[in-house]
Amino acid sequence: MSTLLSAVVGLATGILSGCGVGGGSLLMLYLTLLAGMGQYQAAGINLLYFLACAPAALWSHIQNGLVEKRAALWCIAAGVPTAAAASLLAAQIDTDWLRRAFGVFLLCIGFKECFAKRK
């Protein structure tokens, strides 16, 4: 894996993450499809990446009044235990199936974004 290419991908996905576009998902695609990394290793790197990018993006969004605090609390309350349970479940699932399910999920989100009507 080229160090320069990895740095450029990290920079680009960091910018997209800050804008709320889902740079972590794009980073996962890069790591698994182009860099040839295993799903679990890529997920671990993606989590470390998220820890580095999220605080700056969150601070910016809070400063701009883009975070509904009540909704965020409900999401955190539901998300933390669900994420813990899902990580335990993911360790039991075959990597190939997990990779395919993630790919289908990304395709569905992509189609929804491309064809959804904006208000």
PDB file of C-alpha atoms in Angstrom:
ATOM      1  CA  MET A   1       0.000   0.000   0.000  1.00  0.00           C
ATOM      2  CA  SER A   2       1.478   3.325  -1.048  1.00  0.00           C
ATOM      3  CA  THR A   3       2.079   5.706   1.834  1.00  0.00           C
ATOM      4  CA  LEU A   4       1.345   8.753  -0.316  1.00  0.00           C
ATOM      5  CA  LEU A   5      -1.891   7.263  -1.659  1.00  0.00           C
ATOM      6  CA  SER A   6      -2.971   6.319   1.866  1.00  0.00           C
ATOM      7  CA  ALA A   7      -2.274   9.864   3.077  1.00  0.00           C
ATOM      8  CA  VAL A   8      -4.274  11.355   0.193  1.00  0.00           C
ATOM      9  CA  VAL A   9      -7.197   8.972   0.831  1.00  0.00           C
ATOM     10  CA  GLY A  10      -7.047   9.791   4.565  1.00  0.00           C
ATOM     11  CA  LEU A  11      -7.069  13.517   3.827  1.00  0.00           C
ATOM     12  CA  ALA A  12      -9.960  13.268   1.352  1.00  0.00           C
ATOM     13  CA  THR A  13     -12.089  11.052   3.566  1.00  0.00           C
ATOM     14  CA  GLY A  14     -11.319  13.302   6.551  1.00  0.00           C
ATOM     15  CA  ILE A  15     -12.662  16.299   4.644  1.00  0.00           C
ATOM     16  CA  LEU A  16     -15.758  14.334   3.637  1.00  0.00           C
ATOM     17  CA  SER A  17     -16.261  13.158   7.225  1.00  0.00           C
ATOM     18  CA  GLY A  18     -16.106  16.733   8.455  1.00  0.00           C
ATOM     19  CA  CYS A  19     -18.833  17.636   5.982  1.00  0.00           C
ATOM     20  CA  GLY A  20     -20.981  14.724   7.180  1.00  0.00           C
ATOM     21  CA  VAL A  21     -20.749  12.750   3.948  1.00  0.00           C
ATOM     22  CA  GLY A  22     -19.526   9.443   5.390  1.00  0.00           C
ATOM     23  CA  GLY A  23     -15.800   9.446   4.812  1.00  0.00           C
ATOM     24  CA  GLY A  24     -15.410   6.414   7.063  1.00  0.00           C
ATOM     25  CA  SER A  25     -17.484   4.301   4.689  1.00  0.00           C
ATOM     26  CA  LEU A  26     -15.317   5.425   1.795  1.00  0.00           C
ATOM     27  CA  LEU A  27     -12.208   4.656   3.837  1.00  0.00           C
ATOM     28  CA  MET A  28     -13.539   1.136   4.444  1.00  0.00           C
ATOM     29  CA  LEU A  29     -14.018   0.665   0.710  1.00  0.00           C
ATOM     30  CA  TYR A  30     -10.483   1.852   0.019  1.00  0.00           C
ATOM     31  CA  LEU A  31      -8.954  -0.368   2.693  1.00  0.00           C
ATOM     32  CA  THR A  32     -10.833  -3.529   1.714  1.00  0.00           C
ATOM     33  CA  LEU A  33     -11.040  -3.184  -2.069  1.00  0.00           C
ATOM     34  CA  LEU A  34      -7.888  -1.307  -3.069  1.00  0.00           C
ATOM     35  CA  ALA A  35      -5.483  -1.893  -0.190  1.00  0.00           C
ATOM     36  CA  GLY A  36      -6.440  -5.571   0.127  1.00  0.00           C
ATOM     37  CA  MET A  37      -6.938  -5.373   3.875  1.00  0.00           C
ATOM     38  CA  GLY A  38      -9.161  -7.797   5.778  1.00  0.00           C
ATOM     39  CA  GLN A  39     -12.590  -6.643   6.934  1.00  0.00           C
ATOM     40  CA  TYR A  40     -11.823  -6.759  10.666  1.00  0.00           C
ATOM     41  CA  GLN A  41      -8.464  -4.999  10.315  1.00  0.00           C
ATOM     42  CA  ALA A  42     -10.051  -2.301   8.122  1.00  0.00           C
ATOM     43  CA  ALA A  43     -12.843  -1.864  10.668  1.00  0.00           C
ATOM     44  CA  GLY A  44     -10.285  -1.361  13.445  1.00  0.00           C
ATOM     45  CA  ILE A  45      -8.429   1.268  11.434  1.00  0.00           C
ATOM     46  CA  ASN A  46     -11.754   2.913  10.584  1.00  0.00           C
ATOM     47  CA  LEU A  47     -12.608   3.162  14.298  1.00  0.00           C
ATOM     48  CA  LEU A  48      -9.263   4.817  15.079  1.00  0.00           C
ATOM     49  CA  TYR A  49      -9.796   7.141  12.119  1.00  0.00           C
ATOM     50  CA  PHE A  50     -13.243   8.035  13.447  1.00  0.00           C
ATOM     51  CA  LEU A  51     -11.844   8.857  16.879  1.00  0.00           C
ATOM     52  CA  ALA A  52      -9.432  11.312  15.260  1.00  0.00           C
ATOM     53  CA  CYS A  53     -11.951  12.961  12.870  1.00  0.00           C
ATOM     54  CA  ALA A  54     -15.158  13.034  14.896  1.00  0.00           C
ATOM     55  CA  PRO A  55     -14.261  15.538  17.646  1.00  0.00           C
ATOM     56  CA  ALA A  56     -13.305  18.291  15.184  1.00  0.00           C
ATOM     57  CA  ALA A  57     -16.421  17.719  13.073  1.00  0.00           C
ATOM     58  CA  LEU A  58     -18.657  17.567  16.163  1.00  0.00           C
ATOM     59  CA  TRP A  59     -17.215  20.791  17.575  1.00  0.00           C
ATOM     60  CA  SER A  60     -17.799  22.575  14.276  1.00  0.00           C
ATOM     61  CA  HIS A  61     -21.369  21.318  13.979  1.00  0.00           C
ATOM     62  CA  ILE A  62     -22.170  22.321  17.578  1.00  0.00           C
ATOM     63  CA  GLN A  63     -20.709  25.798  17.006  1.00  0.00           C
ATOM     64  CA  ASN A  64     -22.894  26.201  13.910  1.00  0.00           C
ATOM     65  CA  GLY A  65     -26.052  25.074  15.750  1.00  0.00           C
ATOM     66  CA  LEU A  66     -26.419  21.931  13.641  1.00  0.00           C
ATOM     67  CA  VAL A  67     -26.748  19.454  16.520  1.00  0.00           C
ATOM     68  CA  GLU A  68     -30.107  18.799  18.164  1.00  0.00           C
ATOM     69  CA  LYS A  69     -28.955  17.899  21.652  1.00  0.00           C
ATOM     70  CA  ARG A  70     -32.103  15.986  22.636  1.00  0.00           C
ATOM     71  CA  ALA A  71     -31.985  13.830  19.507  1.00  0.00           C
ATOM     72  CA  ALA A  72     -28.233  13.284  20.006  1.00  0.00           C
ATOM     73  CA  LEU A  73     -28.810  12.002  23.559  1.00  0.00           C
ATOM     74  CA  TRP A  74     -31.397   9.486  22.353  1.00  0.00           C
ATOM     75  CA  CYS A  75     -29.079   8.343  19.552  1.00  0.00           C
ATOM     76  CA  ILE A  76     -26.194   7.912  21.991  1.00  0.00           C
ATOM     77  CA  ALA A  77     -28.370   6.016  24.477  1.00  0.00           C
ATOM     78  CA  ALA A  78     -29.505   3.611  21.765  1.00  0.00           C
ATOM     79  CA  GLY A  79     -26.253   3.497  19.811  1.00  0.00           C
ATOM     80  CA  VAL A  80     -23.739   2.607  22.508  1.00  0.00           C
ATOM     81  CA  PRO A  81     -25.306  -0.691  23.653  1.00  0.00           C
ATOM     82  CA  THR A  82     -26.298  -1.586  20.087  1.00  0.00           C
ATOM     83  CA  ALA A  83     -22.749  -0.994  18.830  1.00  0.00           C
ATOM     84  CA  ALA A  84     -21.336  -3.177  21.605  1.00  0.00           C
ATOM     85  CA  ALA A  85     -23.778  -5.987  20.795  1.00  0.00           C
ATOM     86  CA  ALA A  86     -23.146  -5.668  17.052  1.00  0.00           C
ATOM     87  CA  SER A  87     -19.370  -5.851  17.519  1.00  0.00           C
ATOM     88  CA  LEU A  88     -19.765  -9.094  19.464  1.00  0.00           C
ATOM     89  CA  LEU A  89     -22.084 -10.442  16.768  1.00  0.00           C
ATOM     90  CA  ALA A  90     -19.740  -9.371  13.944  1.00  0.00           C
ATOM     91  CA  ALA A  91     -16.929 -11.403  15.487  1.00  0.00           C
ATOM     92  CA  GLN A  92     -19.117 -14.503  15.041  1.00  0.00           C
ATOM     93  CA  ILE A  93     -20.134 -13.837  11.410  1.00  0.00           C
ATOM     94  CA  ASP A  94     -18.171 -15.053   8.395  1.00  0.00           C
ATOM     95  CA  THR A  95     -16.054 -12.214   6.979  1.00  0.00           C
ATOM     96  CA  ASP A  96     -17.180 -12.792   3.384  1.00  0.00           C
ATOM     97  CA  TRP A  97     -20.837 -12.531   4.359  1.00  0.00           C
ATOM     98  CA  LEU A  98     -20.155  -9.420   6.418  1.00  0.00           C
ATOM     99  CA  ARG A  99     -18.310  -7.784   3.497  1.00  0.00           C
ATOM    100  CA  ARG A 100     -21.172  -8.550   1.101  1.00  0.00           C
ATOM    101  CA  ALA A 101     -23.803  -7.278   3.533  1.00  0.00           C
ATOM    102  CA  PHE A 102     -21.835  -4.040   3.985  1.00  0.00           C
ATOM    103  CA  GLY A 103     -21.554  -3.653   0.204  1.00  0.00           C
ATOM    104  CA  VAL A 104     -25.305  -4.107  -0.259  1.00  0.00           C
ATOM    105  CA  PHE A 105     -25.941  -1.610   2.523  1.00  0.00           C
ATOM    106  CA  LEU A 106     -23.708   0.983   0.823  1.00  0.00           C
ATOM    107  CA  LEU A 107     -25.414   0.393  -2.530  1.00  0.00           C
ATOM    108  CA  CYS A 108     -28.858   0.887  -0.968  1.00  0.00           C
ATOM    109  CA  ILE A 109     -27.764   4.119   0.706  1.00  0.00           C
ATOM    110  CA  GLY A 110     -26.175   5.302  -2.546  1.00  0.00           C
ATOM    111  CA  PHE A 111     -29.333   4.644  -4.568  1.00  0.00           C
ATOM    112  CA  LYS A 112     -31.458   6.334  -1.937  1.00  0.00           C
ATOM    113  CA  GLU A 113     -29.234   9.420  -1.997  1.00  0.00           C
ATOM    114  CA  CYS A 114     -29.161   9.545  -5.791  1.00  0.00           C
ATOM    115  CA  PHE A 115     -32.905   9.176  -6.309  1.00  0.00           C
ATOM    116  CA  ALA A 116     -34.486  10.679  -3.193  1.00  0.00           C
ATOM    117  CA  LYS A 117     -36.498  13.832  -3.710  1.00  0.00           C
ATOM    118  CA  ARG A 118     -35.232  16.801  -1.729  1.00  0.00           C
ATOM    119  CA  LYS A 119     -37.595  19.062   0.166  1.00  0.00           C
TER     120      LYS A 119
END
